[in-house]
Amino acid sequence: DAGVIQSPRHEVTEMGQEVTLRCKPISGHDYLFWYRQTMMRGLELLIYFNNNVPIDDSGMPEDRFSAKMPNASFSTLKIQPSEPRDSAVYFCASSPATGAKAKNIQYFGAGTRLSVL
Amino acid sequence: GENVEQHPSTLSVQEGDSAVIKCTYSDSASNYFPWYKQELGKGPQLIIDIRSNVGEKKDQRIAVTLNKTAKHFSLHITETQPEDSAVYFCAATLNSGYSTLTFGKGTMLLVSP
């Protein structure tokens, strides 16, 4: 398996523009996570899905952020409108649900570095 | 909810020395403690984990210890090499049903040749 695939790797946009980040989880994994990483706050969990259903979105900073998972192999994180303080690295991770030792292990993508000017 | 504190935030060692990173957690119910390594430009990758039924686990040059009474766990890297330079994250969670990981803020380890 190629692992968790995120696109784009880098995104530079202007304040007020819509940004869409994409993620393809590892095939067969039932859980998908979106994280934001900054120097000040470290790794923050934004939202996670189980079997394509959002389970906990309490980490989503505000209504400008939304996430979808239309099928088991694709998820998006959208920011509309974007602001300079959204600049960060956004990671997607996936995890299997079964197996006493396998569950809870999260496999991260390479991340998307977002810069909002 | 769970809170994980990690120290130090940065650590510089000479090649061949040992490195120790320490974490404390707040929720006594947590029983799964993984460590992730993040290299420059990459996502975090699991390097070792420990569950609460053991006090220590080793994998070649890395080891993790867990003290459930004190609610702290540590990562030990022996004979450090330049390729060990990275950011290391500890995490904690309850391994029952499904719970999300709570990560520490990370430790930047620099190993100088």
Short mmCIF file of N, CA and C in Angstrom, two decimals, chain A residues 55-112:
data_model
loop_
_atom_site.label_atom_id
_atom_site.label_comp_id
_atom_site.label_asym_id
_atom_site.label_seq_id
_atom_site.Cartn_x
_atom_site.Cartn_y
_atom_site.Cartn_z
N ILE A 55 -17.40 11.55 13.70
CA ILE A 55 -17.66 11.14 15.08
C ILE A 55 -17.47 12.29 16.05
N ASP A 56 -16.42 13.05 15.87
CA ASP A 56 -16.11 14.13 16.81
C ASP A 56 -15.46 15.27 16.04
N ASP A 57 -16.16 16.39 15.96
CA ASP A 57 -15.61 17.55 15.27
C ASP A 57 -15.37 18.69 16.26
N SER A 58 -15.23 18.36 17.51
CA SER A 58 -15.06 19.40 18.53
C SER A 58 -13.76 20.17 18.38
N GLY A 59 -12.81 19.62 17.64
CA GLY A 59 -11.55 20.32 17.43
C GLY A 59 -11.56 21.29 16.26
N MET A 60 -12.59 21.29 15.48
CA MET A 60 -12.69 22.23 14.35
C MET A 60 -12.77 23.65 14.92
N PRO A 61 -11.86 24.50 14.53
CA PRO A 61 -11.73 25.81 15.20
C PRO A 61 -12.94 26.71 15.05
N GLU A 62 -13.56 26.71 13.89
CA GLU A 62 -14.72 27.58 13.69
C GLU A 62 -15.46 27.13 12.45
N ASP A 63 -16.58 27.81 12.20
CA ASP A 63 -17.45 27.40 11.11
C ASP A 63 -16.80 27.52 9.74
N ARG A 64 -15.70 28.21 9.67
CA ARG A 64 -15.01 28.34 8.39
C ARG A 64 -14.40 26.99 7.94
N PHE A 65 -14.26 26.09 8.89
CA PHE A 65 -13.69 24.78 8.61
C PHE A 65 -14.80 23.74 8.45
N SER A 66 -14.66 22.91 7.43
CA SER A 66 -15.61 21.81 7.26
C SER A 66 -14.87 20.61 6.68
N ALA A 67 -15.33 19.42 6.99
CA ALA A 67 -14.71 18.20 6.49
C ALA A 67 -15.78 17.24 6.04
N LYS A 68 -15.45 16.50 4.98
CA LYS A 68 -16.37 15.50 4.45
C LYS A 68 -15.61 14.22 4.14
N MET A 69 -16.35 13.14 4.15
CA MET A 69 -15.80 11.86 3.72
C MET A 69 -16.88 11.14 2.91
N PRO A 70 -16.95 11.43 1.62
CA PRO A 70 -18.03 10.88 0.80
C PRO A 70 -17.94 9.38 0.58
N ASN A 71 -16.75 8.81 0.71
CA ASN A 71 -16.59 7.36 0.58
C ASN A 71 -15.35 6.92 1.36
N ALA A 72 -15.11 5.64 1.39
CA ALA A 72 -14.05 5.09 2.24
C ALA A 72 -12.65 5.44 1.77
N SER A 73 -12.53 5.97 0.58
CA SER A 73 -11.19 6.21 0.04
C SER A 73 -10.88 7.68 -0.18
N PHE A 74 -11.71 8.58 0.36
CA PHE A 74 -11.47 9.98 0.08
C PHE A 74 -12.08 10.88 1.15
N SER A 75 -11.33 11.90 1.52
CA SER A 75 -11.83 12.88 2.47
C SER A 75 -11.29 14.26 2.09
N THR A 76 -12.05 15.28 2.42
CA THR A 76 -11.60 16.66 2.19
C THR A 76 -11.74 17.49 3.46
N LEU A 77 -10.85 18.44 3.59
CA LEU A 77 -10.93 19.46 4.63
C LEU A 77 -10.95 20.80 3.91
N LYS A 78 -12.01 21.57 4.15
CA LYS A 78 -12.19 22.82 3.43
C LYS A 78 -12.16 23.98 4.41
N ILE A 79 -11.51 25.04 4.00
CA ILE A 79 -11.48 26.29 4.78
C ILE A 79 -12.02 27.39 3.88
N GLN A 80 -13.10 28.01 4.34
CA GLN A 80 -13.73 29.06 3.54
C GLN A 80 -14.41 30.07 4.45
N PRO A 81 -13.99 31.32 4.47
CA PRO A 81 -12.81 31.88 3.80
C PRO A 81 -11.56 31.64 4.63
N SER A 82 -10.42 31.54 4.00
CA SER A 82 -9.17 31.32 4.71
C SER A 82 -8.64 32.62 5.31
N GLU A 83 -7.89 32.48 6.40
CA GLU A 83 -7.28 33.62 7.08
C GLU A 83 -5.81 33.30 7.34
N PRO A 84 -4.98 34.34 7.51
CA PRO A 84 -3.55 34.09 7.76
C PRO A 84 -3.30 33.17 8.96
N ARG A 85 -4.13 33.23 9.98
CA ARG A 85 -3.91 32.38 11.17
C ARG A 85 -4.21 30.91 10.91
N ASP A 86 -4.72 30.59 9.73
CA ASP A 86 -4.94 29.19 9.36
C ASP A 86 -3.65 28.57 8.81
N SER A 87 -2.63 29.37 8.63
CA SER A 87 -1.36 28.85 8.11
C SER A 87 -0.82 27.81 9.07
N ALA A 88 -0.55 26.62 8.54
CA ALA A 88 -0.12 25.49 9.37
C ALA A 88 0.16 24.32 8.44
N VAL A 89 0.60 23.22 9.03
CA VAL A 89 0.68 21.96 8.29
C VAL A 89 -0.52 21.11 8.72
N TYR A 90 -1.25 20.63 7.75
CA TYR A 90 -2.45 19.82 8.01
C TYR A 90 -2.14 18.38 7.65
N PHE A 91 -2.39 17.49 8.61
CA PHE A 91 -2.13 16.07 8.40
C PHE A 91 -3.43 15.29 8.39
N CYS A 92 -3.45 14.29 7.56
CA CYS A 92 -4.49 13.29 7.56
C CYS A 92 -3.86 11.99 8.05
N ALA A 93 -4.59 11.23 8.83
CA ALA A 93 -4.11 9.93 9.31
C ALA A 93 -5.25 8.93 9.23
N SER A 94 -4.91 7.66 9.08
CA SER A 94 -5.94 6.63 9.11
C SER A 94 -5.53 5.52 10.05
N SER A 95 -6.51 4.74 10.47
CA SER A 95 -6.27 3.71 11.47
C SER A 95 -7.23 2.54 11.26
N PRO A 96 -6.75 1.32 11.46
CA PRO A 96 -7.65 0.18 11.38
C PRO A 96 -8.50 0.07 12.63
N ALA A 97 -9.65 -0.53 12.51
CA ALA A 97 -10.53 -0.63 13.67
C ALA A 97 -10.35 -1.92 14.42
N THR A 98 -9.87 -2.95 13.72
CA THR A 98 -9.85 -4.25 14.35
C THR A 98 -8.44 -4.68 14.72
N GLY A 99 -8.34 -5.64 15.60
CA GLY A 99 -7.03 -6.12 16.02
C GLY A 99 -6.62 -5.41 17.29
N ALA A 100 -6.43 -6.14 18.34
CA ALA A 100 -6.12 -5.52 19.63
C ALA A 100 -4.84 -4.71 19.57
N LYS A 101 -3.91 -5.13 18.74
CA LYS A 101 -2.65 -4.40 18.68
C LYS A 101 -2.65 -3.36 17.57
N ALA A 102 -3.48 -3.58 16.57
CA ALA A 102 -3.45 -2.66 15.44
C ALA A 102 -4.25 -1.40 15.69
N LYS A 103 -5.33 -1.52 16.44
CA LYS A 103 -6.16 -0.35 16.60
C LYS A 103 -5.42 0.67 17.46
N ASN A 104 -5.79 1.89 17.30
CA ASN A 104 -5.14 3.04 17.91
C ASN A 104 -3.87 3.44 17.20
N ILE A 105 -3.28 2.57 16.38
CA ILE A 105 -2.10 2.96 15.64
C ILE A 105 -2.56 3.81 14.46
N GLN A 106 -2.02 5.00 14.37
CA GLN A 106 -2.40 5.91 13.30
C GLN A 106 -1.26 6.05 12.31
N TYR A 107 -1.62 6.03 11.04
CA TYR A 107 -0.67 6.16 9.95
C TYR A 107 -0.91 7.52 9.30
N PHE A 108 0.13 8.34 9.34
CA PHE A 108 0.01 9.71 8.87
C PHE A 108 0.45 9.87 7.43
N GLY A 109 -0.21 10.79 6.74
CA GLY A 109 0.27 11.24 5.45
C GLY A 109 1.41 12.22 5.61
N ALA A 110 1.94 12.69 4.50
CA ALA A 110 3.08 13.60 4.52
C ALA A 110 2.69 15.03 4.85
N GLY A 111 1.40 15.32 4.83
CA GLY A 111 0.92 16.64 5.22
C GLY A 111 0.79 17.62 4.07
N THR A 112 -0.01 18.65 4.30
CA THR A 112 -0.14 19.77 3.39
C THR A 112 0.28 21.03 4.14
#
